[in-house]
CSV table of C-alpha atoms and ligand atoms in Angstrom, one decimal:
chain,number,residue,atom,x,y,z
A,1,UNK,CA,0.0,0.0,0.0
A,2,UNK,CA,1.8,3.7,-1.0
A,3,UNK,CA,1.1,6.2,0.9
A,4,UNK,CA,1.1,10.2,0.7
A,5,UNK,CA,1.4,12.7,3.5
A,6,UNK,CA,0.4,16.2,2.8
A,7,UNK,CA,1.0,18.8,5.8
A,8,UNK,CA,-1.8,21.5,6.0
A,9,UNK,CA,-1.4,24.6,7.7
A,10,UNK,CA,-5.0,25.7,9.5
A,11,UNK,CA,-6.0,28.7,10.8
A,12,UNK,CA,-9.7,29.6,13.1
A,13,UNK,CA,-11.2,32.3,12.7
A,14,UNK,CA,-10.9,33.3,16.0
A,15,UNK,CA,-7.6,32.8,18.6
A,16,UNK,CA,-9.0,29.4,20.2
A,17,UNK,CA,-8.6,29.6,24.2
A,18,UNK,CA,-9.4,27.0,26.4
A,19,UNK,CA,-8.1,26.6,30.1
A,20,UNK,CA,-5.1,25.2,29.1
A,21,UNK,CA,-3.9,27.7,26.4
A,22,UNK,CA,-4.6,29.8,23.1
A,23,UNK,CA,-3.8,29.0,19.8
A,24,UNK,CA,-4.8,30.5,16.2
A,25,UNK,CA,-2.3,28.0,14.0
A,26,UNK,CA,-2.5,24.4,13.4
A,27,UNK,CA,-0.4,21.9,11.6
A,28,UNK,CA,-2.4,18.4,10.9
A,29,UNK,CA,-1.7,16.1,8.1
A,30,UNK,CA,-3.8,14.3,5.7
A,31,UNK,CA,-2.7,10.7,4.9
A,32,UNK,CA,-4.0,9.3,1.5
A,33,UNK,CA,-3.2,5.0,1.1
A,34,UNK,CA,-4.0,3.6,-2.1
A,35,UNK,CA,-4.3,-0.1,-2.6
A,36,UNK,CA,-5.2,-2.1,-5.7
A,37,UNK,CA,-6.4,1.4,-7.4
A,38,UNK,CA,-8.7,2.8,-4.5
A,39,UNK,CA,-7.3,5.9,-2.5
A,40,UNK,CA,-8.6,6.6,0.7
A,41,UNK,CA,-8.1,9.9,3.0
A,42,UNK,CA,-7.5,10.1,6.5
A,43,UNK,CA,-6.5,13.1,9.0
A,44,UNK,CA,-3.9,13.6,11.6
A,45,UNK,CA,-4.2,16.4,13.9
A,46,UNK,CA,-1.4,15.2,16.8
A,47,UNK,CA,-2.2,17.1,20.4
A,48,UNK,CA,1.1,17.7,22.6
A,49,UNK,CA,-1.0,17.1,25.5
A,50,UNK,CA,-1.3,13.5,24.5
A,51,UNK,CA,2.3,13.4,23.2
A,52,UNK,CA,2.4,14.0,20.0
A,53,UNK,CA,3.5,16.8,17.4
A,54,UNK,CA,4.6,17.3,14.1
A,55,UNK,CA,8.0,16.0,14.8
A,56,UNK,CA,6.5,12.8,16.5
A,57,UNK,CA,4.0,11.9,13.6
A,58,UNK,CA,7.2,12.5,10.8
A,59,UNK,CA,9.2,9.8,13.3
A,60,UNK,CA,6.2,7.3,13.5
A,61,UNK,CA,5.5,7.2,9.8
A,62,UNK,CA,9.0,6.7,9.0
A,63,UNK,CA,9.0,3.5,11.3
A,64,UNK,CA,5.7,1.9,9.7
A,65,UNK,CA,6.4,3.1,6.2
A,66,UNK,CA,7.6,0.3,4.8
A,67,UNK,CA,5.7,-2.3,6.5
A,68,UNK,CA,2.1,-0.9,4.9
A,69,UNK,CA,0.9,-3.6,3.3
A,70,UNK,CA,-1.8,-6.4,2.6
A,71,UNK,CA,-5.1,-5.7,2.2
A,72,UNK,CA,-7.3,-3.4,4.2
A,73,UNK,CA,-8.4,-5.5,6.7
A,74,UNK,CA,-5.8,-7.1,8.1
A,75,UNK,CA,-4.1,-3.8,7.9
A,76,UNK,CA,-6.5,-2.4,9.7
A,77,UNK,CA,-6.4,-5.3,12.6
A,78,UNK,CA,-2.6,-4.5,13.2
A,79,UNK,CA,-2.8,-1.6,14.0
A,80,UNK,CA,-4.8,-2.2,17.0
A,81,UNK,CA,-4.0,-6.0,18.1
A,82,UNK,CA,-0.4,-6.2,16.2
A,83,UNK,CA,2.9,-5.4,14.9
A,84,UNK,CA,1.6,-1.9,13.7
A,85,UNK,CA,0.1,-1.3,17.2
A,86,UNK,CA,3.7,-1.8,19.2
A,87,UNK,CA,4.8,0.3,17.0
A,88,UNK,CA,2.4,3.4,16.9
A,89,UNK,CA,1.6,2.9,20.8
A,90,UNK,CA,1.7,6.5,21.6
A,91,UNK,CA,0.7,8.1,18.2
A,92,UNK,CA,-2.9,7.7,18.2
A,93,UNK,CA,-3.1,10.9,15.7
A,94,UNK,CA,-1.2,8.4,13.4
A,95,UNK,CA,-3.1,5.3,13.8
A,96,UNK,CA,-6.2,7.4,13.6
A,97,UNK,CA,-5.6,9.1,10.0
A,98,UNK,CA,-4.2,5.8,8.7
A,99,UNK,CA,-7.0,3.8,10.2
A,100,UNK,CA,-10.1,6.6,8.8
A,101,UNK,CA,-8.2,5.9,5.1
A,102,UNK,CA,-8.3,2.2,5.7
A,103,UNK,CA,-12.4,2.8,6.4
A,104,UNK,CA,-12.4,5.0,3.4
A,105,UNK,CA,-11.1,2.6,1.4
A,106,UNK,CA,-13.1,-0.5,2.5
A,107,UNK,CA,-16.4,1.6,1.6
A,108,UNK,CA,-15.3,2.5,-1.6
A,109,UNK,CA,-14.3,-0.9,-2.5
A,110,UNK,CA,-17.5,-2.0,-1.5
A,111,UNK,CA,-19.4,1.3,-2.9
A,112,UNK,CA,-21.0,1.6,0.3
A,113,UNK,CA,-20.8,5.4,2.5
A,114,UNK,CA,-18.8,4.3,6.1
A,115,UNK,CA,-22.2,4.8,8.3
A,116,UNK,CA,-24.0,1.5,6.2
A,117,UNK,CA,-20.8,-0.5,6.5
A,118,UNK,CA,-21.5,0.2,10.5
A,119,UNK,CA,-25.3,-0.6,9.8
A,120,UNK,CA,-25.8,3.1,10.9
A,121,UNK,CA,-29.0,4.9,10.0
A,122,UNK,CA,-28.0,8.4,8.4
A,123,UNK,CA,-31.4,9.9,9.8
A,124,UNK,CA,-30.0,9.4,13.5
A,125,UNK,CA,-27.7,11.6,13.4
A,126,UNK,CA,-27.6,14.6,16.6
A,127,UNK,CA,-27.4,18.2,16.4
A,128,UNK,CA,-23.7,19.5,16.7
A,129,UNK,CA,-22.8,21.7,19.4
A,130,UNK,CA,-20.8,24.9,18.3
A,131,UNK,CA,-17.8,25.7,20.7
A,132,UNK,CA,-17.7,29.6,21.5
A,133,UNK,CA,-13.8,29.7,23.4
A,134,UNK,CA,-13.3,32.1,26.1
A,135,UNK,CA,-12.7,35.4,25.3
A,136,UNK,CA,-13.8,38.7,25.9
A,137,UNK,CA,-17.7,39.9,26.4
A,138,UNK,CA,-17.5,41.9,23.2
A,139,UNK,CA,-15.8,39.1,20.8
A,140,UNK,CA,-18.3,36.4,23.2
A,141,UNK,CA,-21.4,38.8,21.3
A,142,UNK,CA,-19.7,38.4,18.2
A,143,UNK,CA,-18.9,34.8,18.1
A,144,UNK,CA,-23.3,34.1,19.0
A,145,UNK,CA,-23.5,35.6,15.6
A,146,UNK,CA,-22.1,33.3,14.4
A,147,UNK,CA,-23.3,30.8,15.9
A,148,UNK,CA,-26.6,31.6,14.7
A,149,UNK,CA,-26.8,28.7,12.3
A,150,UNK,CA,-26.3,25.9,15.0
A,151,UNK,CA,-29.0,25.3,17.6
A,152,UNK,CA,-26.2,23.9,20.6
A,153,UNK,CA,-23.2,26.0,22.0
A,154,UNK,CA,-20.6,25.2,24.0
A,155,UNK,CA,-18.9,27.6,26.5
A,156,UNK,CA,-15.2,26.8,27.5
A,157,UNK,CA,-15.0,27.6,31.2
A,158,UNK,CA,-12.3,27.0,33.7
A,159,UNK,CA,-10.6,30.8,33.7
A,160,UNK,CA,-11.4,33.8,35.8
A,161,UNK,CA,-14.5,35.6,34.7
A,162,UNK,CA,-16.2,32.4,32.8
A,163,UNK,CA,-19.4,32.7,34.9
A,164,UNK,CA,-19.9,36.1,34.2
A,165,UNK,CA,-19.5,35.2,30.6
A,166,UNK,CA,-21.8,32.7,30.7
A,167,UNK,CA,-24.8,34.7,32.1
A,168,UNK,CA,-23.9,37.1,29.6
A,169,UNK,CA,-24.4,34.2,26.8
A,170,UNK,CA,-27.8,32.8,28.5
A,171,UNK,CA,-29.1,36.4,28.2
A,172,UNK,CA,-28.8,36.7,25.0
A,173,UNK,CA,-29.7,33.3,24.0
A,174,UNK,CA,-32.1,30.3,25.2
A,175,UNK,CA,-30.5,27.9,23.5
A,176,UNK,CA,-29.0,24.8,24.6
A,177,UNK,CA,-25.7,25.4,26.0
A,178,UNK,CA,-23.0,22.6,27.6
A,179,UNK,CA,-19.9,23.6,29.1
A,180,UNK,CA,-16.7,22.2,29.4
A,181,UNK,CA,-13.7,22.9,31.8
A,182,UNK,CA,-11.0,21.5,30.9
A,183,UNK,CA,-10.0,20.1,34.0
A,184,UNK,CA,-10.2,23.7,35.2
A,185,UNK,CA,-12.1,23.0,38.5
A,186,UNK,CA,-10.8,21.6,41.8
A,187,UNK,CA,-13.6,19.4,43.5
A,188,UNK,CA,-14.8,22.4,45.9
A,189,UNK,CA,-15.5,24.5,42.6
A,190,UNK,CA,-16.9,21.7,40.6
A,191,UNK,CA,-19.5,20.5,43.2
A,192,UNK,CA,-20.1,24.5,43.5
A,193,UNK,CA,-20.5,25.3,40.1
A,194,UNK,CA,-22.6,22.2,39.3
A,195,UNK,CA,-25.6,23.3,41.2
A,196,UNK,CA,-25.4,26.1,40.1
A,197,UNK,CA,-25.2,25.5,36.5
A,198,UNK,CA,-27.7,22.8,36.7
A,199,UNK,CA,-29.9,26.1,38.2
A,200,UNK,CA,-28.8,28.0,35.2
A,201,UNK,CA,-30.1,25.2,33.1
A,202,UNK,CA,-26.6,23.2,31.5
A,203,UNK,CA,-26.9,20.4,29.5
A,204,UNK,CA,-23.9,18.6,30.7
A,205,UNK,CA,-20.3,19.3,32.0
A,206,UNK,CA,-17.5,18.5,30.2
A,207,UNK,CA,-14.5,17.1,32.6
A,208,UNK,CA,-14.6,19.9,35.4
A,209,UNK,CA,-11.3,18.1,37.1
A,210,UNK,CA,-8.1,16.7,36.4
A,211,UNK,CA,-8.2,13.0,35.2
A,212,UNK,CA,-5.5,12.3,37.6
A,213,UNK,CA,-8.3,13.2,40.3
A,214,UNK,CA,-10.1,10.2,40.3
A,215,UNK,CA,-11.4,9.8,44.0
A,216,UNK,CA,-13.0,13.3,43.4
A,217,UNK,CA,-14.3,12.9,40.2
A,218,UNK,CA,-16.3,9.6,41.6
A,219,UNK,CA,-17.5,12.1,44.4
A,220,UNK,CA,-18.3,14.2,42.1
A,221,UNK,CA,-20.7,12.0,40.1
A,222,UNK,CA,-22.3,11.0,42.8
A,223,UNK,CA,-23.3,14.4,44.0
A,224,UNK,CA,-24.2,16.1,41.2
A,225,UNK,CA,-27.9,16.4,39.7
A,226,UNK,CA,-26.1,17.8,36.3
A,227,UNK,CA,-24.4,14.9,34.2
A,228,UNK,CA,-20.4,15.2,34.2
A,229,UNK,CA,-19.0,14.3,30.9
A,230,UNK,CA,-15.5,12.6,30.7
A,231,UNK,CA,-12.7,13.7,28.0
A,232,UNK,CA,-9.3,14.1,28.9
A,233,UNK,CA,-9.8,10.9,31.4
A,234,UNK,CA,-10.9,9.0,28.1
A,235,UNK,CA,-8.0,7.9,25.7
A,236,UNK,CA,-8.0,4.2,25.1
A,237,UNK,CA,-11.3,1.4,25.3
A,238,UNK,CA,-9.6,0.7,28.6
A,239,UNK,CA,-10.5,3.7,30.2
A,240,UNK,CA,-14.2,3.2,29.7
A,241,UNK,CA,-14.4,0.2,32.0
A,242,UNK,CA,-11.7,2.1,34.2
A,243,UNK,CA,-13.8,5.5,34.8
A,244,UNK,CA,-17.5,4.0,34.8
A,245,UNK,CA,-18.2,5.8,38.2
A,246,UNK,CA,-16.4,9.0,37.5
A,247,UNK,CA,-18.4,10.4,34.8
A,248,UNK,CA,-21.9,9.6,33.6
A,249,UNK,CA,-20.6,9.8,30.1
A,250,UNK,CA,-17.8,9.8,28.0
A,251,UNK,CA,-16.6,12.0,24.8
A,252,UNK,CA,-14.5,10.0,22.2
A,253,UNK,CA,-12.6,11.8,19.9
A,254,UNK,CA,-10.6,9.9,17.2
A,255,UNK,CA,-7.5,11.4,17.5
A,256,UNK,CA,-7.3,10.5,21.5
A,257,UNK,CA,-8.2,6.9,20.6
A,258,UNK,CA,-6.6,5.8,17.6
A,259,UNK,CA,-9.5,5.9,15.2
A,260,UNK,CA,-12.9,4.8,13.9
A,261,UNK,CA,-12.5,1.2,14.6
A,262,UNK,CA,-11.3,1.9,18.3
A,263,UNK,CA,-14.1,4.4,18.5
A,264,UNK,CA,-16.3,1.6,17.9
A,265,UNK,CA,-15.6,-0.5,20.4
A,266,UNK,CA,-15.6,2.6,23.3
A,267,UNK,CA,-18.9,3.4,22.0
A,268,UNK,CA,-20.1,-0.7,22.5
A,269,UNK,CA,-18.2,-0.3,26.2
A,270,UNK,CA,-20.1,2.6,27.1
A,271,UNK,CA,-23.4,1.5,26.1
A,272,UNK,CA,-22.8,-1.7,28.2
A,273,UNK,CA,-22.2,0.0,31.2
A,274,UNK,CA,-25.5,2.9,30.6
A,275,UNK,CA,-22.5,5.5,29.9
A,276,UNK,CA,-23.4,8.7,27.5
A,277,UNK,CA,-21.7,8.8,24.4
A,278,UNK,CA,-20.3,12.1,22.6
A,279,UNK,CA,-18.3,12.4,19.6
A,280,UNK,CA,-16.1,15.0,20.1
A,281,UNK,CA,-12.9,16.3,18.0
A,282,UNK,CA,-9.6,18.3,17.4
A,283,UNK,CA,-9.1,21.2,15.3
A,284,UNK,CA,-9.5,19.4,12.1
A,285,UNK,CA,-10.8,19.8,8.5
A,286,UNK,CA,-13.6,18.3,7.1
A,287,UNK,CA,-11.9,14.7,6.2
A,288,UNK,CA,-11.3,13.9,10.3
A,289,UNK,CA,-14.9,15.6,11.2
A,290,UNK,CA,-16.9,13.5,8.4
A,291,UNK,CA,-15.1,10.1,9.6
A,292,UNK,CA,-16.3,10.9,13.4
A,293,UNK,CA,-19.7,12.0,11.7
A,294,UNK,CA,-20.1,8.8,10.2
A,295,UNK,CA,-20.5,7.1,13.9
A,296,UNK,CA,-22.7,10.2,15.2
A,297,UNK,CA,-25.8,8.1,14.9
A,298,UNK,CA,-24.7,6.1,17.4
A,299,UNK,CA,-23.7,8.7,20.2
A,300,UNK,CA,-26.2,10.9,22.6
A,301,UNK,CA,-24.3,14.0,21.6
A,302,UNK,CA,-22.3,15.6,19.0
A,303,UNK,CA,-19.4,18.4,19.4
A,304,UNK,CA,-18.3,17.9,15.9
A,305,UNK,CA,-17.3,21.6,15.0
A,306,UNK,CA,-13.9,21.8,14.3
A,307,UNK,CA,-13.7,22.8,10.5
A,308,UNK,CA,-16.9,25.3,11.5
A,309,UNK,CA,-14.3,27.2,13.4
A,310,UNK,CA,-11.7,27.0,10.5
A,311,UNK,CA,-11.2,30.2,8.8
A,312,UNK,CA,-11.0,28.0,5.5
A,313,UNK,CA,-11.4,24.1,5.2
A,314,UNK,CA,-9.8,22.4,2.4
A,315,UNK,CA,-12.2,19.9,2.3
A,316,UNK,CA,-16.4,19.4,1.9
A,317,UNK,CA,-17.7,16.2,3.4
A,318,UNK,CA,-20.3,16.4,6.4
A,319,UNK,CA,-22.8,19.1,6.4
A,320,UNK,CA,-24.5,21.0,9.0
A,321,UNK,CA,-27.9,21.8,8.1
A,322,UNK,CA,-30.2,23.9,11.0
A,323,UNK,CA,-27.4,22.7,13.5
A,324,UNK,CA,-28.1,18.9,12.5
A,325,UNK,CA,-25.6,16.9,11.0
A,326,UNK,CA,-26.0,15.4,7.7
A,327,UNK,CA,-24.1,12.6,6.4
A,328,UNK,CA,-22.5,12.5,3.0
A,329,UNK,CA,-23.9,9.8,0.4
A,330,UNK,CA,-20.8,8.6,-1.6
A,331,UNK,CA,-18.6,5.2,-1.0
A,332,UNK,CA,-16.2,5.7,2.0
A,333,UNK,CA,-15.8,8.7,4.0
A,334,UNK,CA,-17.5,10.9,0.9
A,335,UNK,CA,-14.9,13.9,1.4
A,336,UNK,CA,-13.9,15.5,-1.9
A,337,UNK,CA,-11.3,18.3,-2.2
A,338,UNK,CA,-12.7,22.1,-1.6
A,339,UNK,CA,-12.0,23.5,-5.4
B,401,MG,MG1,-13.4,18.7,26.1
């Protein structure tokens, strides 16, 4: 199997800042494989908090390079259970833009779109929540403009001042809103803030304390009337069965977990044990977001938003029409090159 890397340069539209940082730049790479004349596309946006960069992504593919081969499948199957797997162990970003190609190829071979190969009804899919990142009251006003189009937001919190942001957001708006902070919170915070967000009306929190807190976030779940969401706790299947009473959900995102098939088996993990299920994602372009979207009928919710806050995407795939997500309806992933 050949394959090309292409390193893409994204922009947002706005300075993106969470609790841990701000950034306006990203580097991700798009992997195309081709075997026996079908090329598929997958996307590689490596996070330094998990351990990977630009530098670390060049270094992986230059150790599996040459070892590519077979057919999709069994490709596919090494990655997670073999050879491939010792080797990419700690480049999930890797295995996850190899393994979405792998998919896309499979569906085009069998001129199927990726949801039918997963028996997944298109018309399931959720509504997307759109993330406004903190930032001041006056770009906060201009970012809801934006938003207008999508019927969820999501509010990073976890910095000084996000509460009186937040108000500011649910006066203007009645829409559904979720937050998510980062780890932000110590437990004394968290327990505070989730009454009184489940007051203000929240959805859901997204991981108000440090995955390395474990005892708290356990006593956290089991106070709170507002449902605590896990992310940075979540990397690997593992971690499903491991944090089943620290979160009353969980929010896989393909490059934390190595990929659609992985993905898979998280979402089968967390249904078994009455878990939540979100699709969540990186700063990516359309060819990462459409292979999450392609399992979105399968989750509870969707924060699959990161080429809406690209300034340009290279790529078209998944749509969002009146905040709901709709599925492409070509073989594979059905991303095609923005002309
Ligand atoms: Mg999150």
């Amino acid at each position: 199997m050949k394959l090309d890397m292409e390193l893409l340069t994204l922009e947002t539209r706005h300075t993106f800042t969470i609790s841990r940082g701000a950034r306006k730049k990203y580097r991700n790479f798009i992997f195309r494989l081709t075997w026996e004349g079908f090329t598929g596309i997958g996307e590689c946006a490596p996070q330094v908090y998990y351990g990977e960069d630009e530098a670390s992504v060049l270094e992986a593919v230059r150790r599996v390079e040459g070892k590519l081969d077979g057919d999709p499948e069994t490709l596919k199957d090494r990655l997670f259970a073999g050879d491939l797997k010792a080797l990419l162990e700690r480049d999930n970003s890797v295995r996850a833009g190899l393994d979405m190609a792998l998919w896309d190829i499979i569906g085009r071979r069998e001129h199927k779109p990726c949801h039918a190969l997963f028996s997944l009804d298109p018309r399931k899919t959720p509504y997307t929540s759109y993330t406004i990142g903190f930032d001041s009251p006056e770009v906060v006003r201009m970012k809801l403009t934006e938003a207008q189009p999508y019927r969820i937001l999501k509010i990073k919190m976890g910095l000084p001042g996000d509460l009186e942001i937040l108000d500011e957001i649910r006066k203007q708006t009645d829409k559904t809103i979720r937050v998510d902070a980062n780890e932000g919170w110590n437990l004394a915070t968290a327990l505070r803030l989730a009454e009184e967000l489940e007051r203000k009306g929240i959805e859901f929190i997204e991981q108000p304390i440090s995955h390395f807190r474990k005892e708290e976030l356990k006593a956290l779940k089991r106070s709170s009337g507002i449902p605590i969401i896990l992310d940075e706790s979540i990397v690997h299947p593992g971690d499903v069965d491991d944090c089943r009473d620290q979160g009353h959900g969980i929010n896989i995102k393909l490059m934390k977990c190595g990929g659609i098939t992985p993905a898979r088996e998280m979402i089968g993990r967390a249904k078994r044990h009455g878990l939540k299920v979100m699709l969540g994602c990186m700063i990516e372009t359309s060819v990462g977001i459409t292979a999450a979207a392609h399992l979105s009928p399968d989750a509870d919710y969707a924060d699959l938003d990161g080429n809406l806050l690209l300034s340009r995407d290279p790529f078209i795939g998944v749509r969002v029409d009146d905040g709901k997500l709709v599925l492409p309806g070509g073989s594979g992933l059905g991303v095609t090159p923005r002309e």
